[in-house]
mmCIF file of C-alpha atoms in Angstrom:
data_model
loop_
_atom_site.group_PDB
_atom_site.id
_atom_site.type_symbol
_atom_site.label_atom_id
_atom_site.label_comp_id
_atom_site.label_asym_id
_atom_site.label_seq_id
_atom_site.Cartn_x
_atom_site.Cartn_y
_atom_site.Cartn_z
ATOM 1 C CA UNK A 98 -0.604 6.743 -41.881
ATOM 2 C CA UNK A 99 -3.017 7.394 -44.167
ATOM 3 C CA UNK A 100 -4.965 9.636 -45.405
ATOM 4 C CA UNK A 101 -8.448 8.712 -46.533
ATOM 5 C CA UNK A 102 -8.900 11.647 -48.607
ATOM 6 C CA UNK A 103 -6.459 12.214 -51.087
ATOM 7 C CA UNK A 104 -7.396 12.282 -54.474
ATOM 8 C CA UNK A 105 -4.653 11.172 -57.471
ATOM 9 C CA UNK A 106 -5.991 13.023 -60.901
ATOM 10 C CA UNK A 107 -2.793 11.975 -63.425
ATOM 11 C CA UNK A 108 -2.452 12.560 -67.053
ATOM 12 C CA UNK A 109 0.235 11.384 -69.938
ATOM 13 C CA UNK A 110 1.316 12.422 -72.734
ATOM 14 C CA UNK A 111 -2.021 14.865 -73.945
ATOM 15 C CA UNK A 112 -4.287 12.235 -72.340
ATOM 16 C CA UNK A 113 -7.771 13.333 -70.791
ATOM 17 C CA UNK A 114 -6.965 13.215 -67.014
ATOM 18 C CA UNK A 115 -8.071 10.101 -65.380
ATOM 19 C CA UNK A 116 -9.039 11.489 -62.207
ATOM 20 C CA UNK A 117 -7.560 8.647 -59.293
ATOM 21 C CA UNK A 118 -9.385 7.982 -56.183
ATOM 22 C CA UNK A 119 -6.207 6.639 -53.595
ATOM 23 C CA UNK A 120 -8.825 5.319 -50.923
ATOM 24 C CA UNK A 121 -5.911 3.586 -48.790
ATOM 25 C CA UNK A 122 -2.731 4.884 -49.543
ATOM 26 C CA UNK A 123 -0.876 2.098 -48.591
ATOM 27 C CA UNK A 124 -1.846 -1.233 -49.394
ATOM 28 C CA UNK A 125 -0.616 -4.395 -46.722
ATOM 29 C CA UNK A 126 2.643 -5.990 -47.600
ATOM 30 C CA UNK A 127 1.791 -8.872 -49.109
ATOM 31 C CA UNK A 128 2.042 -12.136 -48.191
ATOM 32 C CA UNK A 129 5.344 -14.006 -50.125
ATOM 33 C CA UNK A 130 6.498 -17.705 -49.735
ATOM 34 C CA UNK A 131 9.588 -18.955 -50.440
ATOM 35 C CA UNK A 132 11.276 -16.447 -52.914
ATOM 36 C CA UNK A 133 13.563 -17.282 -55.692
ATOM 37 C CA UNK A 134 16.050 -14.948 -54.378
ATOM 38 C CA UNK A 135 16.088 -16.521 -50.905
ATOM 39 C CA UNK A 136 18.510 -19.034 -49.929
ATOM 40 C CA UNK A 137 17.644 -22.703 -49.996
ATOM 41 C CA UNK A 138 20.720 -23.870 -49.261
ATOM 42 C CA UNK A 139 20.846 -26.497 -46.169
ATOM 43 C CA UNK A 140 22.797 -26.853 -43.394
ATOM 44 C CA UNK A 141 26.334 -28.438 -44.793
ATOM 45 C CA UNK A 142 26.795 -31.703 -42.262
ATOM 46 C CA UNK A 143 30.023 -32.214 -44.282
ATOM 47 C CA UNK A 144 31.580 -28.586 -43.317
ATOM 48 C CA UNK A 145 32.651 -30.330 -39.421
ATOM 49 C CA UNK A 146 35.519 -32.176 -40.560
ATOM 50 C CA UNK A 147 38.680 -32.584 -39.468
ATOM 51 C CA UNK A 148 42.017 -31.130 -40.820
ATOM 52 C CA UNK A 149 43.146 -34.279 -42.271
ATOM 53 C CA UNK A 150 39.620 -35.496 -43.898
ATOM 54 C CA UNK A 151 39.766 -31.707 -45.589
ATOM 55 C CA UNK A 152 42.529 -31.964 -46.772
ATOM 56 C CA UNK A 153 42.004 -35.569 -48.805
ATOM 57 C CA UNK A 154 38.416 -34.060 -49.530
ATOM 58 C CA UNK A 155 40.422 -30.919 -51.445
ATOM 59 C CA UNK A 156 43.442 -33.035 -53.329
ATOM 60 C CA UNK A 157 42.360 -36.606 -54.233
ATOM 61 C CA UNK A 158 43.690 -38.539 -57.125
ATOM 62 C CA UNK A 159 44.026 -35.632 -60.193
ATOM 63 C CA UNK A 160 44.904 -32.924 -57.511
ATOM 64 C CA UNK A 161 41.878 -30.947 -57.746
ATOM 65 C CA UNK A 162 37.880 -31.478 -56.308
ATOM 66 C CA UNK A 163 34.729 -28.885 -58.425
ATOM 67 C CA UNK A 164 34.379 -25.401 -56.465
ATOM 68 C CA UNK A 165 31.597 -26.252 -55.501
ATOM 69 C CA UNK A 166 32.328 -29.039 -53.076
ATOM 70 C CA UNK A 167 35.195 -26.466 -51.764
ATOM 71 C CA UNK A 168 32.720 -24.360 -51.157
ATOM 72 C CA UNK A 169 30.679 -26.666 -49.192
ATOM 73 C CA UNK A 170 33.966 -26.914 -47.008
ATOM 74 C CA UNK A 171 33.851 -23.329 -46.361
ATOM 75 C CA UNK A 172 30.199 -22.680 -45.481
ATOM 76 C CA UNK A 173 29.712 -21.789 -41.627
ATOM 77 C CA UNK A 174 26.369 -24.784 -40.500
ATOM 78 C CA UNK A 175 25.055 -22.307 -38.006
ATOM 79 C CA UNK A 176 24.635 -19.818 -40.753
ATOM 80 C CA UNK A 177 25.156 -21.037 -44.330
ATOM 81 C CA UNK A 178 27.291 -17.797 -44.845
ATOM 82 C CA UNK A 179 30.936 -18.650 -46.939
ATOM 83 C CA UNK A 180 33.446 -18.562 -43.895
ATOM 84 C CA UNK A 181 36.645 -15.806 -43.818
ATOM 85 C CA UNK A 182 39.783 -15.435 -41.158
ATOM 86 C CA UNK A 183 39.758 -15.920 -39.093
ATOM 87 C CA UNK A 184 38.271 -19.348 -39.397
ATOM 88 C CA UNK A 185 37.253 -21.678 -36.105
ATOM 89 C CA UNK A 186 37.521 -24.862 -35.500
ATOM 90 C CA UNK A 187 36.939 -27.345 -31.697
ATOM 91 C CA UNK A 188 39.051 -29.704 -31.289
ATOM 92 C CA UNK A 189 37.630 -32.541 -33.083
ATOM 93 C CA UNK A 190 38.031 -30.116 -36.294
ATOM 94 C CA UNK A 191 34.356 -29.487 -36.401
ATOM 95 C CA UNK A 192 34.625 -25.359 -38.287
ATOM 96 C CA UNK A 193 32.443 -22.508 -37.912
ATOM 97 C CA UNK A 194 32.739 -18.320 -39.131
ATOM 98 C CA UNK A 195 33.884 -15.971 -36.294
ATOM 99 C CA UNK A 196 30.541 -14.185 -36.274
ATOM 100 C CA UNK A 197 28.908 -17.603 -34.678
ATOM 101 C CA UNK A 198 31.161 -18.387 -32.458
ATOM 102 C CA UNK A 199 30.663 -14.976 -30.693
ATOM 103 C CA UNK A 200 26.476 -16.512 -30.790
ATOM 104 C CA UNK A 201 26.993 -19.428 -29.374
ATOM 105 C CA UNK A 202 29.048 -18.992 -26.364
ATOM 106 C CA UNK A 203 32.078 -21.274 -26.862
ATOM 107 C CA UNK A 204 30.380 -23.829 -27.778
ATOM 108 C CA UNK A 205 30.557 -26.167 -30.892
ATOM 109 C CA UNK A 206 27.561 -26.632 -32.112
ATOM 110 C CA UNK A 207 28.025 -30.224 -34.173
ATOM 111 C CA UNK A 208 29.912 -31.667 -30.571
ATOM 112 C CA UNK A 209 29.278 -29.507 -27.569
ATOM 113 C CA UNK A 210 32.756 -29.653 -27.071
ATOM 114 C CA UNK A 211 34.769 -26.475 -25.459
ATOM 115 C CA UNK A 212 35.563 -23.962 -28.609
ATOM 116 C CA UNK A 213 38.737 -22.537 -27.959
ATOM 117 C CA UNK A 214 40.579 -20.261 -29.969
ATOM 118 C CA UNK A 215 41.798 -22.869 -32.644
ATOM 119 C CA UNK A 216 42.243 -21.037 -35.604
ATOM 120 C CA UNK A 217 41.937 -23.855 -38.629
ATOM 121 C CA UNK A 218 44.817 -22.487 -40.906
ATOM 122 C CA UNK A 219 44.577 -25.124 -43.285
ATOM 123 C CA UNK A 220 41.124 -24.328 -44.174
ATOM 124 C CA UNK A 221 42.344 -20.839 -44.193
ATOM 125 C CA UNK A 222 44.937 -21.311 -46.939
ATOM 126 C CA UNK A 223 42.726 -23.495 -48.867
ATOM 127 C CA UNK A 224 39.733 -20.266 -49.224
ATOM 128 C CA UNK A 225 43.488 -18.123 -50.579
ATOM 129 C CA UNK A 226 44.287 -20.156 -53.540
ATOM 130 C CA UNK A 227 40.446 -19.836 -54.569
ATOM 131 C CA UNK A 228 38.861 -18.468 -57.504
ATOM 132 C CA UNK A 229 34.572 -19.139 -57.333
ATOM 133 C CA UNK A 230 32.196 -17.802 -59.221
ATOM 134 C CA UNK A 231 29.706 -14.483 -58.182
ATOM 135 C CA UNK A 232 26.440 -15.510 -55.869
ATOM 136 C CA UNK A 233 24.704 -13.822 -58.577
ATOM 137 C CA UNK A 234 26.121 -16.668 -61.241
ATOM 138 C CA UNK A 235 22.380 -17.283 -62.277
ATOM 139 C CA UNK A 236 20.982 -13.395 -62.698
ATOM 140 C CA UNK A 237 23.554 -13.028 -65.149
ATOM 141 C CA UNK A 238 27.041 -11.835 -64.035
ATOM 142 C CA UNK A 239 29.667 -13.488 -64.941
ATOM 143 C CA UNK A 240 32.514 -12.834 -63.018
ATOM 144 C CA UNK A 241 34.910 -15.211 -61.335
ATOM 145 C CA UNK A 242 36.970 -13.736 -58.443
ATOM 146 C CA UNK A 243 39.805 -14.746 -55.566
ATOM 147 C CA UNK A 244 37.866 -16.003 -52.662
ATOM 148 C CA UNK A 245 38.955 -13.542 -50.931
ATOM 149 C CA UNK A 246 37.737 -10.473 -52.496
ATOM 150 C CA UNK A 247 34.208 -12.388 -53.852
ATOM 151 C CA UNK A 248 31.968 -10.568 -50.876
ATOM 152 C CA UNK A 249 33.300 -6.857 -52.039
ATOM 153 C CA UNK A 250 32.128 -7.629 -55.151
ATOM 154 C CA UNK A 251 28.848 -8.596 -53.892
ATOM 155 C CA UNK A 252 28.186 -5.862 -52.040
ATOM 156 C CA UNK A 253 27.951 -3.647 -55.068
ATOM 157 C CA UNK A 254 27.621 -6.249 -58.051
ATOM 158 C CA UNK A 255 24.996 -4.711 -61.085
ATOM 159 C CA UNK A 256 23.292 -8.087 -60.973
ATOM 160 C CA UNK A 257 22.666 -8.600 -57.334
ATOM 161 C CA UNK A 258 18.150 -7.894 -56.481
ATOM 162 C CA UNK A 259 16.861 -4.389 -56.609
ATOM 163 C CA UNK A 260 14.912 -3.937 -53.026
ATOM 164 C CA UNK A 261 11.629 -3.513 -54.145
ATOM 165 C CA UNK A 262 11.257 0.716 -53.993
ATOM 166 C CA UNK A 263 7.679 1.625 -53.023
ATOM 167 C CA UNK A 264 7.339 3.932 -49.813
ATOM 168 C CA UNK A 265 3.860 2.949 -48.812
ATOM 169 C CA UNK A 266 4.877 0.325 -46.388
ATOM 170 C CA UNK A 267 7.635 -1.549 -45.444
ATOM 171 C CA UNK A 268 8.673 -3.818 -48.241
ATOM 172 C CA UNK A 269 11.199 -6.821 -48.438
ATOM 173 C CA UNK A 270 10.649 -7.769 -51.981
ATOM 174 C CA UNK A 271 13.416 -7.925 -53.715
ATOM 175 C CA UNK A 272 14.371 -9.066 -57.178
ATOM 176 C CA UNK A 273 15.554 -7.815 -61.071
ATOM 177 C CA UNK A 274 13.778 -5.083 -62.474
ATOM 178 C CA UNK A 275 11.083 -6.982 -64.458
ATOM 179 C CA UNK A 276 9.560 -9.397 -60.808
ATOM 180 C CA UNK A 277 9.650 -5.813 -58.776
ATOM 181 C CA UNK A 278 7.529 -4.107 -61.665
ATOM 182 C CA UNK A 279 4.977 -6.888 -62.000
ATOM 183 C CA UNK A 280 5.105 -7.179 -58.342
ATOM 184 C CA UNK A 281 4.272 -2.545 -57.903
ATOM 185 C CA UNK A 282 1.693 -3.201 -60.456
ATOM 186 C CA UNK A 283 -0.294 -6.438 -58.374
ATOM 187 C CA UNK A 284 0.878 -6.423 -55.093
ATOM 188 C CA UNK A 285 1.228 -2.338 -54.167
ATOM 189 C CA UNK A 286 -1.402 -2.265 -57.026
ATOM 190 C CA UNK A 287 0.537 1.519 -58.521
ATOM 191 C CA UNK A 288 -0.346 3.272 -61.295
ATOM 192 C CA UNK A 289 1.468 2.430 -63.929
ATOM 193 C CA UNK A 290 1.588 4.956 -66.921
ATOM 194 C CA UNK A 291 3.637 4.992 -70.047
ATOM 195 C CA UNK A 292 5.147 8.475 -71.597
ATOM 196 C CA UNK A 293 8.203 12.004 -70.913
ATOM 197 C CA UNK A 294 5.764 13.729 -69.316
ATOM 198 C CA UNK A 295 3.313 13.524 -66.620
ATOM 199 C CA UNK A 296 0.908 15.477 -65.277
ATOM 200 C CA UNK A 297 -0.471 15.098 -61.852
ATOM 201 C CA UNK A 298 -2.674 16.819 -59.634
ATOM 202 C CA UNK A 299 -2.662 16.195 -55.098
ATOM 203 C CA UNK A 300 -5.750 17.224 -53.238
ATOM 204 C CA UNK A 301 -6.208 17.208 -49.835
ATOM 205 C CA UNK A 302 -9.259 18.152 -47.990
ATOM 206 C CA UNK A 303 -6.726 18.778 -44.736
ATOM 207 C CA UNK A 304 -3.378 20.222 -45.668
ATOM 208 C CA UNK A 305 -2.724 21.707 -42.232
ATOM 209 C CA UNK A 306 -2.475 18.492 -40.652
ATOM 210 C CA UNK A 307 1.094 17.643 -42.027
ATOM 211 C CA UNK A 308 2.619 14.096 -40.845
ATOM 212 C CA UNK A 309 4.754 11.990 -42.460
ATOM 213 C CA UNK A 310 3.019 10.905 -45.384
ATOM 214 C CA UNK A 311 3.749 9.879 -48.968
ATOM 215 C CA UNK A 312 1.178 9.484 -51.474
ATOM 216 C CA UNK A 313 0.841 6.695 -53.423
ATOM 217 C CA UNK A 314 4.121 5.489 -55.772
ATOM 218 C CA UNK A 315 3.387 6.586 -59.691
ATOM 219 C CA UNK A 316 5.690 3.902 -62.097
ATOM 220 C CA UNK A 317 5.670 5.227 -65.992
ATOM 221 C CA UNK A 318 7.884 3.313 -68.431
ATOM 222 C CA UNK A 319 10.088 5.864 -71.632
ATOM 223 C CA UNK A 320 12.111 5.477 -73.351
ATOM 224 C CA UNK A 321 12.424 1.579 -72.673
ATOM 225 C CA UNK A 322 13.648 2.080 -69.040
ATOM 226 C CA UNK A 323 10.643 2.491 -65.577
ATOM 227 C CA UNK A 324 10.818 5.465 -63.141
ATOM 228 C CA UNK A 325 8.920 5.925 -60.141
ATOM 229 C CA UNK A 326 7.432 9.295 -59.354
ATOM 230 C CA UNK A 327 7.232 9.658 -55.510
ATOM 231 C CA UNK A 328 4.850 12.618 -53.458
ATOM 232 C CA UNK A 329 4.484 12.696 -50.323
ATOM 233 C CA UNK A 330 4.265 14.889 -47.525
ATOM 234 C CA UNK A 331 6.780 15.687 -44.568
ATOM 235 C CA UNK A 332 8.110 17.748 -41.454
ATOM 236 C CA UNK A 333 11.759 19.544 -42.556
ATOM 237 C CA UNK A 334 12.429 20.814 -39.491
ATOM 238 C CA UNK A 335 9.679 22.219 -37.970
ATOM 239 C CA UNK A 336 8.474 23.123 -41.347
ATOM 240 C CA UNK A 337 5.813 21.457 -42.572
ATOM 241 C CA UNK A 338 7.107 21.015 -46.829
ATOM 242 C CA UNK A 339 5.553 18.452 -49.621
ATOM 243 C CA UNK A 340 8.618 16.918 -51.987
ATOM 244 C CA UNK A 341 8.522 15.552 -55.631
ATOM 245 C CA UNK A 342 11.216 13.731 -56.832
ATOM 246 C CA UNK A 343 12.326 10.285 -59.634
ATOM 247 C CA UNK A 344 13.456 7.942 -58.893
ATOM 248 C CA UNK A 345 15.281 5.412 -62.073
ATOM 249 C CA UNK A 346 14.308 1.453 -61.983
ATOM 250 C CA UNK A 347 18.082 0.791 -62.533
ATOM 251 C CA UNK A 348 22.062 1.187 -61.225
ATOM 252 C CA UNK A 349 23.003 4.386 -60.971
ATOM 253 C CA UNK A 350 25.562 4.229 -64.345
ATOM 254 C CA UNK A 351 22.502 4.563 -65.503
ATOM 255 C CA UNK A 352 20.079 6.131 -64.037
ATOM 256 C CA UNK A 353 23.102 9.701 -64.982
ATOM 257 C CA UNK A 354 22.043 9.250 -68.176
ATOM 258 C CA UNK A 355 18.449 10.276 -68.054
ATOM 259 C CA UNK A 356 17.495 13.373 -66.757
ATOM 260 C CA UNK A 357 13.880 15.261 -65.041
ATOM 261 C CA UNK A 358 12.480 18.323 -65.096
ATOM 262 C CA UNK A 359 9.388 19.068 -61.976
ATOM 263 C CA UNK A 360 6.937 22.188 -62.298
ATOM 264 C CA UNK A 361 4.489 23.515 -60.396
ATOM 265 C CA UNK A 362 2.595 26.360 -59.991
ATOM 266 C CA UNK A 363 -0.623 29.075 -60.483
ATOM 267 C CA UNK A 364 -1.698 32.323 -60.681
ATOM 268 C CA UNK A 365 0.923 33.466 -62.266
ATOM 269 C CA UNK A 366 3.982 31.698 -59.810
ATOM 270 C CA UNK A 367 5.673 28.489 -61.025
ATOM 271 C CA UNK A 368 8.722 26.318 -58.917
ATOM 272 C CA UNK A 369 11.515 24.312 -60.889
ATOM 273 C CA UNK A 370 13.148 21.604 -60.353
ATOM 274 C CA UNK A 371 15.424 19.797 -62.579
ATOM 275 C CA UNK A 372 18.159 17.135 -62.200
ATOM 276 C CA UNK A 373 19.412 13.425 -62.494
ATOM 277 C CA UNK A 374 16.500 10.975 -61.058
ATOM 278 C CA UNK A 375 18.526 8.572 -58.084
ATOM 279 C CA UNK A 376 18.651 5.114 -59.164
ATOM 280 C CA UNK A 377 15.886 2.927 -56.514
ATOM 281 C CA UNK A 378 19.872 1.434 -54.931
ATOM 282 C CA UNK A 379 19.609 4.610 -53.446
ATOM 283 C CA UNK A 380 16.752 4.179 -50.604
ATOM 284 C CA UNK A 381 13.767 5.999 -50.751
ATOM 285 C CA UNK A 382 14.047 7.269 -47.464
ATOM 286 C CA UNK A 383 18.074 8.406 -48.199
ATOM 287 C CA UNK A 384 16.502 10.258 -51.599
ATOM 288 C CA UNK A 385 14.303 12.697 -49.367
ATOM 289 C CA UNK A 386 16.769 12.966 -46.927
ATOM 290 C CA UNK A 387 18.817 14.431 -49.364
ATOM 291 C CA UNK A 388 16.608 17.188 -50.031
ATOM 292 C CA UNK A 389 16.980 15.506 -53.668
ATOM 293 C CA UNK A 390 14.079 16.436 -55.515
ATOM 294 C CA UNK A 391 11.360 19.739 -55.367
ATOM 295 C CA UNK A 392 10.550 20.509 -51.987
ATOM 296 C CA UNK A 393 7.462 23.033 -51.650
ATOM 297 C CA UNK A 394 7.024 25.065 -48.383
ATOM 298 C CA UNK A 395 3.166 24.173 -47.458
ATOM 299 C CA UNK A 396 2.114 28.071 -47.625
ATOM 300 C CA UNK A 397 3.488 27.665 -51.050
ATOM 301 C CA UNK A 398 1.182 25.065 -52.079
ATOM 302 C CA UNK A 399 -1.402 26.562 -50.464
ATOM 303 C CA UNK A 400 -1.383 30.673 -52.145
ATOM 304 C CA UNK A 401 -0.909 27.689 -55.533
ATOM 305 C CA UNK A 402 -4.128 25.385 -54.750
ATOM 306 C CA UNK A 403 -5.560 28.878 -54.601
ATOM 307 C CA UNK A 404 -9.528 29.337 -52.678
ATOM 308 C CA UNK A 405 -9.448 30.020 -49.162
ATOM 309 C CA UNK A 406 -6.487 27.435 -48.406
ATOM 310 C CA UNK A 407 -8.247 24.987 -46.546
ATOM 311 C CA UNK A 408 -7.574 22.467 -49.689
ATOM 312 C CA UNK A 409 -4.579 21.363 -51.132
ATOM 313 C CA UNK A 410 -5.176 21.340 -54.944
ATOM 314 C CA UNK A 411 -1.604 21.182 -56.525
ATOM 315 C CA UNK A 412 -0.952 19.969 -59.616
ATOM 316 C CA UNK A 413 2.484 19.333 -60.529
ATOM 317 C CA UNK A 414 4.011 18.088 -64.106
ATOM 318 C CA UNK A 415 6.982 17.279 -66.287
ATOM 319 C CA UNK A 416 9.169 15.446 -67.557
ATOM 320 C CA UNK A 417 11.935 13.027 -68.471
ATOM 321 C CA UNK A 418 14.958 12.705 -71.422
ATOM 322 C CA UNK A 419 17.982 11.177 -71.712
ATOM 323 C CA UNK A 420 20.629 12.536 -72.563
ATOM 324 C CA UNK A 421 22.894 11.813 -76.074
ATOM 325 C CA UNK A 422 26.405 12.223 -76.653
ATOM 326 C CA UNK A 423 26.879 14.182 -79.441
ATOM 327 C CA UNK A 424 29.789 11.869 -81.439
ATOM 328 C CA UNK A 425 31.274 15.333 -83.410
ATOM 329 C CA UNK A 426 30.528 17.999 -81.610
ATOM 330 C CA UNK A 427 30.835 15.604 -77.981
ATOM 331 C CA UNK A 428 28.710 17.555 -76.135
ATOM 332 C CA UNK A 429 24.652 15.722 -74.585
ATOM 333 C CA UNK A 430 22.352 16.413 -76.563
ATOM 334 C CA UNK A 431 18.838 15.660 -75.388
ATOM 335 C CA UNK A 432 16.349 12.282 -77.011
ATOM 336 C CA UNK A 433 13.155 14.189 -75.189
ATOM 337 C CA UNK A 434 10.954 10.779 -75.936
ATOM 338 C CA UNK A 435 11.410 7.676 -78.108
#
């Protein structure tokens, strides 16, 4: 949904406020071609060998074949994913994974013969003996795992790419943090700031119309890291609310090294929130639905706005600090900005 008359005014670390008019908060998701993290491997025809040829391919004169060659044998010719038990084969020895067997209606995709319920036990045994690198090795993961535990690691690997944290539209782009920062700046045109404090004003001319909507994401750089500041309006049950929260562009373990506070108020009243930023591994919707942030009911937001309550003028301030362990006393001390 788009709000055509929202103004976001921001100032960072004592700078003068720069008025930023957002006439189209939900920038269309840019078209992306081949992405560096997408699969480019062709379907593997050599996978479809019979059992005797398969063993000959695996055990040669030296008794060892490079793991990548064996890995190709374990690649499903239909989906190109690695095959895990049960591995199925037709009567001619062509193999495929159990997921694709259900999709091809019991017909071998290579020779069109009936698949039946034949298991390729030889290939399953070969897989048990393998140790393979994590598929994110080209992104920096040095780990090597037994074939059957590789999937479990890859699902939680710290080197796996991140999803784009932009919440104003569905975006399927993935990448590492430097890539996503450039993507947010160049493709989504988000506001980029530097500093550990922030001061934002959100303005809407008709706050009575509260539906699921997001203001433009703001990204700021502090302590050598990037943080995403979200502010949006949505229905919490039957009550319209506004919510502000922070996400850390990195893993959860790193996010726990930081804390942040948010404050909103006027007319001698204020609401404050203090917490730990959530990692962008957690989706924007997951954080929002867990209510892990500063929540402001509409009536209170209009009270803070002053005037005749016909226009939302909400100022949200906050800061981020790094928790540092004191080696002498033990408890954490705050590093406010560096």
